PDB file of N, CA and C and ligand atoms in Angstrom:
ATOM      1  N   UNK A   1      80.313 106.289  89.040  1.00  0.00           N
ATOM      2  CA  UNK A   1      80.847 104.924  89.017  1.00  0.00           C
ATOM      3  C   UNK A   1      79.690 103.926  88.819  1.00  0.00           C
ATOM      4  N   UNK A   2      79.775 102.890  88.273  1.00  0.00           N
ATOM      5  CA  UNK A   2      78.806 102.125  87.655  1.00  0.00           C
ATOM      6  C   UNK A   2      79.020 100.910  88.575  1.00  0.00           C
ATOM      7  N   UNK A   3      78.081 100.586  88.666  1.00  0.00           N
ATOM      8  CA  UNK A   3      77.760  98.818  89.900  1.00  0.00           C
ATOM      9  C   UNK A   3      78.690  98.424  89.114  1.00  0.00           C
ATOM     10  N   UNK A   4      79.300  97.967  88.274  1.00  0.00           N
ATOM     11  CA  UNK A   4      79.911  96.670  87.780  1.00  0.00           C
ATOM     12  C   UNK A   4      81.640  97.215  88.252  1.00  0.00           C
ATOM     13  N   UNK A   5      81.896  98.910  88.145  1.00  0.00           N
ATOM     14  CA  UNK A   5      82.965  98.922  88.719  1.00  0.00           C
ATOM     15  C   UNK A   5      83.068  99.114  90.047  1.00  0.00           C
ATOM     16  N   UNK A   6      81.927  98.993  90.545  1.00  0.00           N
ATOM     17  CA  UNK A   6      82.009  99.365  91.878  1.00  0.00           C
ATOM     18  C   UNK A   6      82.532  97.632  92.536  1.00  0.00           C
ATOM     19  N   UNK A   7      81.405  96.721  91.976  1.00  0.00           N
ATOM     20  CA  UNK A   7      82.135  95.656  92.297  1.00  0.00           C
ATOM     21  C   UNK A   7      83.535  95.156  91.991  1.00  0.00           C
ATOM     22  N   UNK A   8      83.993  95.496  90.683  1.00  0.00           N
ATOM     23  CA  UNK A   8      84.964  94.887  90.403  1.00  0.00           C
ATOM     24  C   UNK A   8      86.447  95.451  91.312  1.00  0.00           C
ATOM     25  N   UNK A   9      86.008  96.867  91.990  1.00  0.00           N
ATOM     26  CA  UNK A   9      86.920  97.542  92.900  1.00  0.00           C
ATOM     27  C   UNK A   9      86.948  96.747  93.964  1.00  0.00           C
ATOM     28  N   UNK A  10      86.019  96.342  94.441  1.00  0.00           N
ATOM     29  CA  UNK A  10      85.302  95.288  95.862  1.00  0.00           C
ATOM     30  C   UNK A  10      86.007  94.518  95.328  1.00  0.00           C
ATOM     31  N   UNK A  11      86.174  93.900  94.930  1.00  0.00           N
ATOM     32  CA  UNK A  11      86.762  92.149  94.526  1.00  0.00           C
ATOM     33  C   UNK A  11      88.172  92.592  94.586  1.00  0.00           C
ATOM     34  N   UNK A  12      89.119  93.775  94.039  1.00  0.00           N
ATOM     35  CA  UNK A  12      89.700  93.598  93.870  1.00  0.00           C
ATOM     36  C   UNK A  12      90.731  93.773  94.908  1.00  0.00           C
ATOM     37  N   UNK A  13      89.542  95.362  96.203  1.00  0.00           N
ATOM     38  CA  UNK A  13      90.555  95.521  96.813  1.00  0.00           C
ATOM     39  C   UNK A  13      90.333  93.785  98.462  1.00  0.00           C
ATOM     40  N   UNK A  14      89.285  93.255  97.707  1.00  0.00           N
ATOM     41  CA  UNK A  14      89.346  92.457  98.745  1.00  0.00           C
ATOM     42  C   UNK A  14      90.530  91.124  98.213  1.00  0.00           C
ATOM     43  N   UNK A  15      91.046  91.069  97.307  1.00  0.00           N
ATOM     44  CA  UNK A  15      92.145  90.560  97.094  1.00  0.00           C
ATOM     45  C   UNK A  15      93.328  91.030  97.453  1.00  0.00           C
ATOM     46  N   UNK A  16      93.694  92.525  97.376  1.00  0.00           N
ATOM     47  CA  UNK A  16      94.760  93.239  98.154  1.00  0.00           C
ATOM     48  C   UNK A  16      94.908  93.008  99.337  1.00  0.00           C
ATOM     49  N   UNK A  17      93.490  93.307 100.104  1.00  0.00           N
ATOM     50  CA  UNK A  17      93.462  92.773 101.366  1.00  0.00           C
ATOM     51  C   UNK A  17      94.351  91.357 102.012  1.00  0.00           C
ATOM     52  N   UNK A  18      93.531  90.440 101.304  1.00  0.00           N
ATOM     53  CA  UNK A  18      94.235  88.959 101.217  1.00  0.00           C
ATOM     54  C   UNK A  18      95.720  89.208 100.945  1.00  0.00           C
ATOM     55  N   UNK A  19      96.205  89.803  99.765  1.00  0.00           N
ATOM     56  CA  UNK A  19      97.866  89.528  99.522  1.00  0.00           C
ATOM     57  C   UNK A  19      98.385  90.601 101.202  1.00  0.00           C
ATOM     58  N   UNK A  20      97.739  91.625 101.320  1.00  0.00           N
ATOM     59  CA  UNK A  20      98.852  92.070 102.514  1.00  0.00           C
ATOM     60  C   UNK A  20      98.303  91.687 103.941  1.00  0.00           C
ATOM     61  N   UNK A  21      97.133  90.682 104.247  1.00  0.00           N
ATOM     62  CA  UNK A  21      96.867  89.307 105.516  1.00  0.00           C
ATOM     63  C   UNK A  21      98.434  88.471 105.297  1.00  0.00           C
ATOM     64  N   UNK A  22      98.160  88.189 104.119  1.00  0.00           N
ATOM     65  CA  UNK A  22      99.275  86.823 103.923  1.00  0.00           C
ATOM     66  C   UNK A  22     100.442  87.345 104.099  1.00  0.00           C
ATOM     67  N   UNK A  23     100.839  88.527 103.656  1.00  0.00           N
ATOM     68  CA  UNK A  23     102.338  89.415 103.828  1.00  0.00           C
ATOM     69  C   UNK A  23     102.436  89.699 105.470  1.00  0.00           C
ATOM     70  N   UNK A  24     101.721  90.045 105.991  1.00  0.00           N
ATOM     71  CA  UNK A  24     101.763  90.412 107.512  1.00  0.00           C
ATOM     72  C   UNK A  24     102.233  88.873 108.126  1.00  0.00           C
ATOM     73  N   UNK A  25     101.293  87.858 107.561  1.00  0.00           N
ATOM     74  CA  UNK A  25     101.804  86.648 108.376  1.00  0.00           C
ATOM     75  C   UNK A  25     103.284  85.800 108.565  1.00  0.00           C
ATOM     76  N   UNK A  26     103.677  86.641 106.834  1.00  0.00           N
ATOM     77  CA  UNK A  26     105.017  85.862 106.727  1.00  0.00           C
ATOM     78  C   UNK A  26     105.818  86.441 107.664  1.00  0.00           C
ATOM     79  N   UNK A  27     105.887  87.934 107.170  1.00  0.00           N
ATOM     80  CA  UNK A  27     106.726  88.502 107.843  1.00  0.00           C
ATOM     81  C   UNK A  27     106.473  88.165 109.696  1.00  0.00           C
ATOM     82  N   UNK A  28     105.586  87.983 110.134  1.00  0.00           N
ATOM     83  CA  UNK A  28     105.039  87.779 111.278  1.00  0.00           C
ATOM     84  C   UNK A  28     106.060  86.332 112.228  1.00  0.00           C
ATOM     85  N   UNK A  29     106.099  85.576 110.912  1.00  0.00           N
ATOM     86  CA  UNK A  29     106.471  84.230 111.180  1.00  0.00           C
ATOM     87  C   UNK A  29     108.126  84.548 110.992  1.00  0.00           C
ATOM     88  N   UNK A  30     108.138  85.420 110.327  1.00  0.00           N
ATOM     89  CA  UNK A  30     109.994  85.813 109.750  1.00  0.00           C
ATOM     90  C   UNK A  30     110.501  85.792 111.181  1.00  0.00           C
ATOM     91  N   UNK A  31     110.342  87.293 111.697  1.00  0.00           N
ATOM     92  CA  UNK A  31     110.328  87.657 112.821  1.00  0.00           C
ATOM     93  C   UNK A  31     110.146  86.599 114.014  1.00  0.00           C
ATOM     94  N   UNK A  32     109.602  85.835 113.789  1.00  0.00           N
ATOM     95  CA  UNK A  32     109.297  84.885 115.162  1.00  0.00           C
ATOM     96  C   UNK A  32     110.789  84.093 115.495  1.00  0.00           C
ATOM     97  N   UNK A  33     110.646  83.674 113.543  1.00  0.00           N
ATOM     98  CA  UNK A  33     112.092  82.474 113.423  1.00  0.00           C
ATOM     99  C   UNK A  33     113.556  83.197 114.028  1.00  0.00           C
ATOM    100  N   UNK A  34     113.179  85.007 113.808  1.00  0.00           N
ATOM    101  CA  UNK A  34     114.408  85.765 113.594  1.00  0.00           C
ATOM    102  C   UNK A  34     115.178  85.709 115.096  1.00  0.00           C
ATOM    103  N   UNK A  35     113.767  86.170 115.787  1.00  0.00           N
ATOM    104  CA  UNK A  35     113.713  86.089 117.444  1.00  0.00           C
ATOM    105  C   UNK A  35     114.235  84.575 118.192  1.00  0.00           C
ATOM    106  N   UNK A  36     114.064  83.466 117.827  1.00  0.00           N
ATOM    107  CA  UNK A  36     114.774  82.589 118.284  1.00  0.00           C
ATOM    108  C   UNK A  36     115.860  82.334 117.621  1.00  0.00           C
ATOM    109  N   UNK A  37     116.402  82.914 116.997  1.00  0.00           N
ATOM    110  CA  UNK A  37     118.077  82.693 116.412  1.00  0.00           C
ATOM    111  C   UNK A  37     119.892  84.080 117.173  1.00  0.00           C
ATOM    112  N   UNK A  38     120.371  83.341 117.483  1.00  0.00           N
ATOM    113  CA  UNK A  38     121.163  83.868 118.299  1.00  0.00           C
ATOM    114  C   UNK A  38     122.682  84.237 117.446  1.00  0.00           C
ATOM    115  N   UNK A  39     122.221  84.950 116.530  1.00  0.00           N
ATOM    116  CA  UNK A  39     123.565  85.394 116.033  1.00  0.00           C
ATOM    117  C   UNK A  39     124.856  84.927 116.105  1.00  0.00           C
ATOM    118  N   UNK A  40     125.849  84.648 115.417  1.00  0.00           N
ATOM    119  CA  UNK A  40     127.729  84.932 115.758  1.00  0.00           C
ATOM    120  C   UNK A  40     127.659  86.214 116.045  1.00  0.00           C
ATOM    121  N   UNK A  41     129.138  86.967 116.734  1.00  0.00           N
ATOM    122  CA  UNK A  41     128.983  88.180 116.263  1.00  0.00           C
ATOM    123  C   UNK A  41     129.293  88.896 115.646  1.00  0.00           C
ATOM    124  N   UNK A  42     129.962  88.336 114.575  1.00  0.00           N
ATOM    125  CA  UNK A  42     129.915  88.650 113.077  1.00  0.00           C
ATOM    126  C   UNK A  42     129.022  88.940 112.211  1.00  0.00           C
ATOM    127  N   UNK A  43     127.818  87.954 112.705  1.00  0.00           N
ATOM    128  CA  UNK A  43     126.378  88.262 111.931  1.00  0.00           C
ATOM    129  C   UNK A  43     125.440  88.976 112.525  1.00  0.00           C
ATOM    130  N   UNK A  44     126.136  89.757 113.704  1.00  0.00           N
ATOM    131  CA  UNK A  44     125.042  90.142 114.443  1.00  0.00           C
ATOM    132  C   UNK A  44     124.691  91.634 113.909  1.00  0.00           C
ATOM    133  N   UNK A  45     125.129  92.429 113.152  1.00  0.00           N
ATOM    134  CA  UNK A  45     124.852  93.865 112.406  1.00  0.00           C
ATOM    135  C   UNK A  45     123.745  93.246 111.189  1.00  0.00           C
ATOM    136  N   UNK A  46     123.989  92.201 110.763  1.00  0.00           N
ATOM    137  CA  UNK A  46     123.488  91.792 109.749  1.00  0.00           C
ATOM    138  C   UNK A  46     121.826  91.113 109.916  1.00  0.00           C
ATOM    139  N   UNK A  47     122.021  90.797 111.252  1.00  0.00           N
ATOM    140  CA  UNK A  47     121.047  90.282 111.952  1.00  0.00           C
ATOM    141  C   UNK A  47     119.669  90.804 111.775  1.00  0.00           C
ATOM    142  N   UNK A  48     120.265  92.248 113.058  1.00  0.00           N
ATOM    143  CA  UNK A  48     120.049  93.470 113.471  1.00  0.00           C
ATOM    144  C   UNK A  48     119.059  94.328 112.037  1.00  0.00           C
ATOM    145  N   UNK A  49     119.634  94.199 111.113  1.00  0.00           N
ATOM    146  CA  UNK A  49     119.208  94.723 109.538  1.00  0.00           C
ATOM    147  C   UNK A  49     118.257  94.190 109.111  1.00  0.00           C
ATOM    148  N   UNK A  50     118.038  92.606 109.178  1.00  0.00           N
ATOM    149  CA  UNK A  50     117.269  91.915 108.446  1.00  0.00           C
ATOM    150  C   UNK A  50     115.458  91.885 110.067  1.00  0.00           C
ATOM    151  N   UNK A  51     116.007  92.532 110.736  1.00  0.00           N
ATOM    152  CA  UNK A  51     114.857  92.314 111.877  1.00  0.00           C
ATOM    153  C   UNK A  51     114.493  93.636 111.553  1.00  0.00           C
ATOM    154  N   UNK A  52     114.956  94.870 111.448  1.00  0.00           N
ATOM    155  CA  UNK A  52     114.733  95.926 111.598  1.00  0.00           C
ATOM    156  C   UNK A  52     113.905  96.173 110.173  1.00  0.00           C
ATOM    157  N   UNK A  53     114.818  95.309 108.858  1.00  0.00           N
ATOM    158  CA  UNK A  53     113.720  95.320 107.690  1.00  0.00           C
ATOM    159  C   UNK A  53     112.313  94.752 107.750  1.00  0.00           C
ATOM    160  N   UNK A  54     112.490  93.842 108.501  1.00  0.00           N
ATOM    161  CA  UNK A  54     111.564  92.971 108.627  1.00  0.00           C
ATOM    162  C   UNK A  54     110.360  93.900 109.056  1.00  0.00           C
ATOM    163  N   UNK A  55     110.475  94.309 110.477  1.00  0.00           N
ATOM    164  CA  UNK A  55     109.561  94.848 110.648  1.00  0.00           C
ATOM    165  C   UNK A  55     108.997  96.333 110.240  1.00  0.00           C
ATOM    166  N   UNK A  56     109.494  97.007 109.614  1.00  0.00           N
ATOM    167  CA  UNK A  56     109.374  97.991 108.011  1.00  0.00           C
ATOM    168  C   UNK A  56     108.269  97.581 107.646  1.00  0.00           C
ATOM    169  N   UNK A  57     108.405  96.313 106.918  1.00  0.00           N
ATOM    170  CA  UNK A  57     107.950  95.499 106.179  1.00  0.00           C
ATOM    171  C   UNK A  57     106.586  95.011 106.453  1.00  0.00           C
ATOM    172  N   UNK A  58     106.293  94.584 108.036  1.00  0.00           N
ATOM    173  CA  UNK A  58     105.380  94.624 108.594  1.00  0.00           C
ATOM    174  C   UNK A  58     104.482  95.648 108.859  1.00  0.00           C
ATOM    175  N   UNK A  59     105.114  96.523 109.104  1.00  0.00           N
ATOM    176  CA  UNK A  59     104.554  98.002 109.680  1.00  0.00           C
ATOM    177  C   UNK A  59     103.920  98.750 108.073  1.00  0.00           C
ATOM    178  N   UNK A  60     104.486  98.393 106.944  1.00  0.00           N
ATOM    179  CA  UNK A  60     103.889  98.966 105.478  1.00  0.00           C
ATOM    180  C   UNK A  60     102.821  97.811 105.614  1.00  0.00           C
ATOM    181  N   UNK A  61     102.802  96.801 105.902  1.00  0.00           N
ATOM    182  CA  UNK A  61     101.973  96.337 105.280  1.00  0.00           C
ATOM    183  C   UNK A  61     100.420  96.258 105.788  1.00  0.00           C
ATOM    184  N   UNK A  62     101.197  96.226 107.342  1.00  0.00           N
ATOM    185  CA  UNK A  62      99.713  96.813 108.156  1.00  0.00           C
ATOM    186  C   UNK A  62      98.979  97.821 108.164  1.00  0.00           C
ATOM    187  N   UNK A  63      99.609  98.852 107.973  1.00  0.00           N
ATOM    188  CA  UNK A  63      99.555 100.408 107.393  1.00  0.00           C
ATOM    189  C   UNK A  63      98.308 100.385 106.093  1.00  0.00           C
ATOM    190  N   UNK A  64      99.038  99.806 105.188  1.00  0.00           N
ATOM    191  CA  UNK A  64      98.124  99.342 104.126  1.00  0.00           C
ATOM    192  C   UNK A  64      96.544  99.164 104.213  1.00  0.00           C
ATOM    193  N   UNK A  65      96.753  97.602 105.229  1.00  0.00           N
ATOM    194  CA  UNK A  65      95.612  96.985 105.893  1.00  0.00           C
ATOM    195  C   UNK A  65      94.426  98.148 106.307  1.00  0.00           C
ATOM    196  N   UNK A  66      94.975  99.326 107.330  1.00  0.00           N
ATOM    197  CA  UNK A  66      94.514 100.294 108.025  1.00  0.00           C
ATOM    198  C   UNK A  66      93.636 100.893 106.731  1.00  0.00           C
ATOM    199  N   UNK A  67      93.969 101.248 106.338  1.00  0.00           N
ATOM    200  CA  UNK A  67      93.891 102.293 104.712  1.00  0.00           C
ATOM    201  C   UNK A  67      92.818 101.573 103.967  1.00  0.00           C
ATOM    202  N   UNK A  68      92.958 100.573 103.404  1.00  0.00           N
ATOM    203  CA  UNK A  68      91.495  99.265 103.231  1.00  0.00           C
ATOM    204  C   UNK A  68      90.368  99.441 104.126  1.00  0.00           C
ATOM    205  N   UNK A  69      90.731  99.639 105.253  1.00  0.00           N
ATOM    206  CA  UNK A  69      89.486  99.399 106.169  1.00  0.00           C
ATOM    207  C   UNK A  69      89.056 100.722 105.969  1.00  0.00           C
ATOM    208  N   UNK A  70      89.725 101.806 106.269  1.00  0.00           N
ATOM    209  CA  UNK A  70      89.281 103.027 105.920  1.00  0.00           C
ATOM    210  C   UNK A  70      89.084 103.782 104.918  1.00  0.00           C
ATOM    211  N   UNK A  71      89.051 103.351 103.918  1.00  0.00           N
ATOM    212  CA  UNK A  71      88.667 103.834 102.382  1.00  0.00           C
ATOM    213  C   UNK A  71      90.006 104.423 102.010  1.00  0.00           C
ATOM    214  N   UNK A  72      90.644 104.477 102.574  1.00  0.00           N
ATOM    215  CA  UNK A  72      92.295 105.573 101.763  1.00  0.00           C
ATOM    216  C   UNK A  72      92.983 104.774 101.306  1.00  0.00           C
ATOM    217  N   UNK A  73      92.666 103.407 100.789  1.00  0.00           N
ATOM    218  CA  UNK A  73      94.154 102.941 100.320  1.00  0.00           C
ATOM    219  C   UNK A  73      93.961 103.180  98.791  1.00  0.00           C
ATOM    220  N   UNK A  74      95.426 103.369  97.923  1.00  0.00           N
ATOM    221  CA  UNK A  74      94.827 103.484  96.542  1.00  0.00           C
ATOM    222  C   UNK A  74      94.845 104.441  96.357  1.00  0.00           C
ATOM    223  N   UNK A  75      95.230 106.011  97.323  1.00  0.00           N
ATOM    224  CA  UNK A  75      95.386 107.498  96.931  1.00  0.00           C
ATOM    225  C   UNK A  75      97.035 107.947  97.164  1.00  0.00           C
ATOM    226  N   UNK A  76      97.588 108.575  96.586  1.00  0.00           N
ATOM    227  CA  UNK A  76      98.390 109.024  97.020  1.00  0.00           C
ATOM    228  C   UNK A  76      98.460 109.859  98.701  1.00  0.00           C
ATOM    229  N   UNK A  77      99.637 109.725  99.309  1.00  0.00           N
ATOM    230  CA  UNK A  77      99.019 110.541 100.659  1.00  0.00           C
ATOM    231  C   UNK A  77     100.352 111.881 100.592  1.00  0.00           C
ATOM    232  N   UNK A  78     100.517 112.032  99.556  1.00  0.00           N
ATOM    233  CA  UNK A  78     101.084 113.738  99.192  1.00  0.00           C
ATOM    234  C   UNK A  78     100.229 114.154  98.682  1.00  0.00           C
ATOM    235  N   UNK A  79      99.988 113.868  97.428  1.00  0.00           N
ATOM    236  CA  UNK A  79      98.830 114.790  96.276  1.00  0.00           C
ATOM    237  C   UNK A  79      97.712 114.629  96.175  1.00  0.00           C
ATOM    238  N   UNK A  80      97.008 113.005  97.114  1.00  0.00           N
ATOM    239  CA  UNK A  80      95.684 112.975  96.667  1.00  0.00           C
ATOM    240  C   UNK A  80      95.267 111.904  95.506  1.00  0.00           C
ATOM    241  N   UNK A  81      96.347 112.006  94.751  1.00  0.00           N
ATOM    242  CA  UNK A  81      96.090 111.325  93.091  1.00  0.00           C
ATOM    243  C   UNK A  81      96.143 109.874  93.574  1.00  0.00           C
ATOM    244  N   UNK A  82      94.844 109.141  92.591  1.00  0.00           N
ATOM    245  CA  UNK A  82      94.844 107.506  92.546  1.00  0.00           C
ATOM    246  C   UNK A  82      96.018 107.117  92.154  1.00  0.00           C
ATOM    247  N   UNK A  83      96.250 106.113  93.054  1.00  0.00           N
ATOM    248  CA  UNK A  83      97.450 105.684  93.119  1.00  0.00           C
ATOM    249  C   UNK A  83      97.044 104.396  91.490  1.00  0.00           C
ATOM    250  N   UNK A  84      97.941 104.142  90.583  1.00  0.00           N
ATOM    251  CA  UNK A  84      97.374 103.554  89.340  1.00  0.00           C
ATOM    252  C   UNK A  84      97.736 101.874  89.981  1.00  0.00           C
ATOM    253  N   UNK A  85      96.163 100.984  89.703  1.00  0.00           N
ATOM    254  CA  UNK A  85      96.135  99.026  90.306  1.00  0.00           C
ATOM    255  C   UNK A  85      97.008  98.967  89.651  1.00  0.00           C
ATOM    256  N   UNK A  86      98.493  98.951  88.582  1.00  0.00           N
ATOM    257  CA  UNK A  86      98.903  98.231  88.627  1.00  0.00           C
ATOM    258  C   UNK A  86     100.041  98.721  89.139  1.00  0.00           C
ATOM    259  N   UNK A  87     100.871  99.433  90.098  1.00  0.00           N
ATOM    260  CA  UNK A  87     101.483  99.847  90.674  1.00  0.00           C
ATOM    261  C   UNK A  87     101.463  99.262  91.690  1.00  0.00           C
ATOM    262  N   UNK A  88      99.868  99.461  92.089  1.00  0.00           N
ATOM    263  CA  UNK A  88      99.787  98.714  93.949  1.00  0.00           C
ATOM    264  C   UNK A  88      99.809  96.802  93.497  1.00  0.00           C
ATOM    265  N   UNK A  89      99.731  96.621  92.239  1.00  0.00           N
ATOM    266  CA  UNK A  89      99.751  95.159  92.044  1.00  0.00           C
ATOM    267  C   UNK A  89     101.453  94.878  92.647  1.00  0.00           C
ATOM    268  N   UNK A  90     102.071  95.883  92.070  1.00  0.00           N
ATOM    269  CA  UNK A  90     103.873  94.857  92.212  1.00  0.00           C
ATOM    270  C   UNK A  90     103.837  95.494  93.474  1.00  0.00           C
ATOM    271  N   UNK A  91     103.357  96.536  94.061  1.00  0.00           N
ATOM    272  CA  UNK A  91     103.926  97.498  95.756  1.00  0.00           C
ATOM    273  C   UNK A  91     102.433  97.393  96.334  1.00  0.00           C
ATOM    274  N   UNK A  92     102.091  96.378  96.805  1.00  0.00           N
ATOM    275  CA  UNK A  92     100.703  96.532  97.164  1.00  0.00           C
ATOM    276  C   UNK A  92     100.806  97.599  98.782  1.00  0.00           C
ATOM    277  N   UNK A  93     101.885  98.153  99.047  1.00  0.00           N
ATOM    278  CA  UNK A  93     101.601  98.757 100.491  1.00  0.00           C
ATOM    279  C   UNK A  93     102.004 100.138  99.883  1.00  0.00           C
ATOM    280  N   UNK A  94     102.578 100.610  98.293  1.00  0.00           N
ATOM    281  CA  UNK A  94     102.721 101.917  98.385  1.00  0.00           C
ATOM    282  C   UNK A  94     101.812 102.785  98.907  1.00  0.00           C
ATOM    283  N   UNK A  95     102.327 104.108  99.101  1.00  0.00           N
ATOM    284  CA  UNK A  95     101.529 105.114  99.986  1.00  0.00           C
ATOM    285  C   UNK A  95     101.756 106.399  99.148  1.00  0.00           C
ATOM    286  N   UNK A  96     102.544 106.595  97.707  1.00  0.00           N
ATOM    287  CA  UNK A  96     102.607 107.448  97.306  1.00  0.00           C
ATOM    288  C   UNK A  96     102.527 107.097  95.553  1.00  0.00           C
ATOM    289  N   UNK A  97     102.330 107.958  94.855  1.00  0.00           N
ATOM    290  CA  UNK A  97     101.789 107.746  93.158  1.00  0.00           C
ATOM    291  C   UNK A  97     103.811 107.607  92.997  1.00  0.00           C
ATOM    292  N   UNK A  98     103.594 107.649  91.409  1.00  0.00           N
ATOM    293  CA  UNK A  98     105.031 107.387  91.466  1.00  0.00           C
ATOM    294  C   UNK A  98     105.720 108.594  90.881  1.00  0.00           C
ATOM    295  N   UNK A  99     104.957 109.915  90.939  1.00  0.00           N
ATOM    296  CA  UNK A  99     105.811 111.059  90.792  1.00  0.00           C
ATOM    297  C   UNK A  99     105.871 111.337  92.065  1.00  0.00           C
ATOM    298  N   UNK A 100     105.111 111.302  92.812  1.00  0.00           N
ATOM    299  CA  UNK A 100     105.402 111.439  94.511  1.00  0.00           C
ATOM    300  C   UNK A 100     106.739 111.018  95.357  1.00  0.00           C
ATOM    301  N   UNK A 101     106.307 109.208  95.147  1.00  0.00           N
ATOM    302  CA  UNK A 101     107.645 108.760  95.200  1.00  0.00           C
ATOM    303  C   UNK A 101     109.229 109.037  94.960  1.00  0.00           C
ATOM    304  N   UNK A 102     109.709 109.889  93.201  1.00  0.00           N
ATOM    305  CA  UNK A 102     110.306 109.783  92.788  1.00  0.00           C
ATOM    306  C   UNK A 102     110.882 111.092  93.365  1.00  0.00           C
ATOM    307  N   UNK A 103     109.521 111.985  94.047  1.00  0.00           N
ATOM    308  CA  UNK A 103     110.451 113.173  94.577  1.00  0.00           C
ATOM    309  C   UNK A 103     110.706 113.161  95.980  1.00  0.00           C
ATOM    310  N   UNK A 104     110.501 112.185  96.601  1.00  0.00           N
ATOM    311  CA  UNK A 104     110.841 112.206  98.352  1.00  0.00           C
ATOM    312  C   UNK A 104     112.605 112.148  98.222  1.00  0.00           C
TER     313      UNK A 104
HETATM  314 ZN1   ZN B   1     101.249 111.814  94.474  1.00  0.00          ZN
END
């Protein structure tokens, strides 16, 4: 690997970084708003769904975070295989390549 991609990996995954800080916070703040709202109980299954996504959502993205700090983000965690930047551009918390994916 050559300094210039070594940096340009640095830059880039320190931008990933940044998009899943900022994703943790929303969702962070989702959850806060979700927690002071008191359902009908009509809406309360629906509620229930959107908290339970929520924190999914949180939990991939921190997950992610983990994986950055520790050099693994960016591999598949079935096969090993680099996961391809522009994949993790639209799914920045995937955890699997997308033949991986397609066979769970
Ligand atoms: Zn794979």
């Amino acid at each position: 690997m050559t300094t210039f991609e070594t940096v340009e990996r640095a830059e880039w995954l320190a931008d990933m970084r940044l998009r899943l800080r900022a994703t943790c916070d929303e969702h962070n703040a989702n959850l806060v708003d979700l927690a002071a709202i008191t359902p009908d109980p009509s809406d309360a299954d629906a509620h229930i769904a959107l908290v339970t996504a929520t924190r999914q959502a949180l939990a991939d993205a921190t997950e992610a975070l983990l994986r950055i700090e520790d050099g693994r983000y960016g591999t598949c965690q079935r096969c090993g295989a680099a996961i391809p930047a522009e994949r993790l551009d639209i799914l920045p918390h995937a955890r699997f390549c997308v033949a991986c994916q397609s066979r769970r």
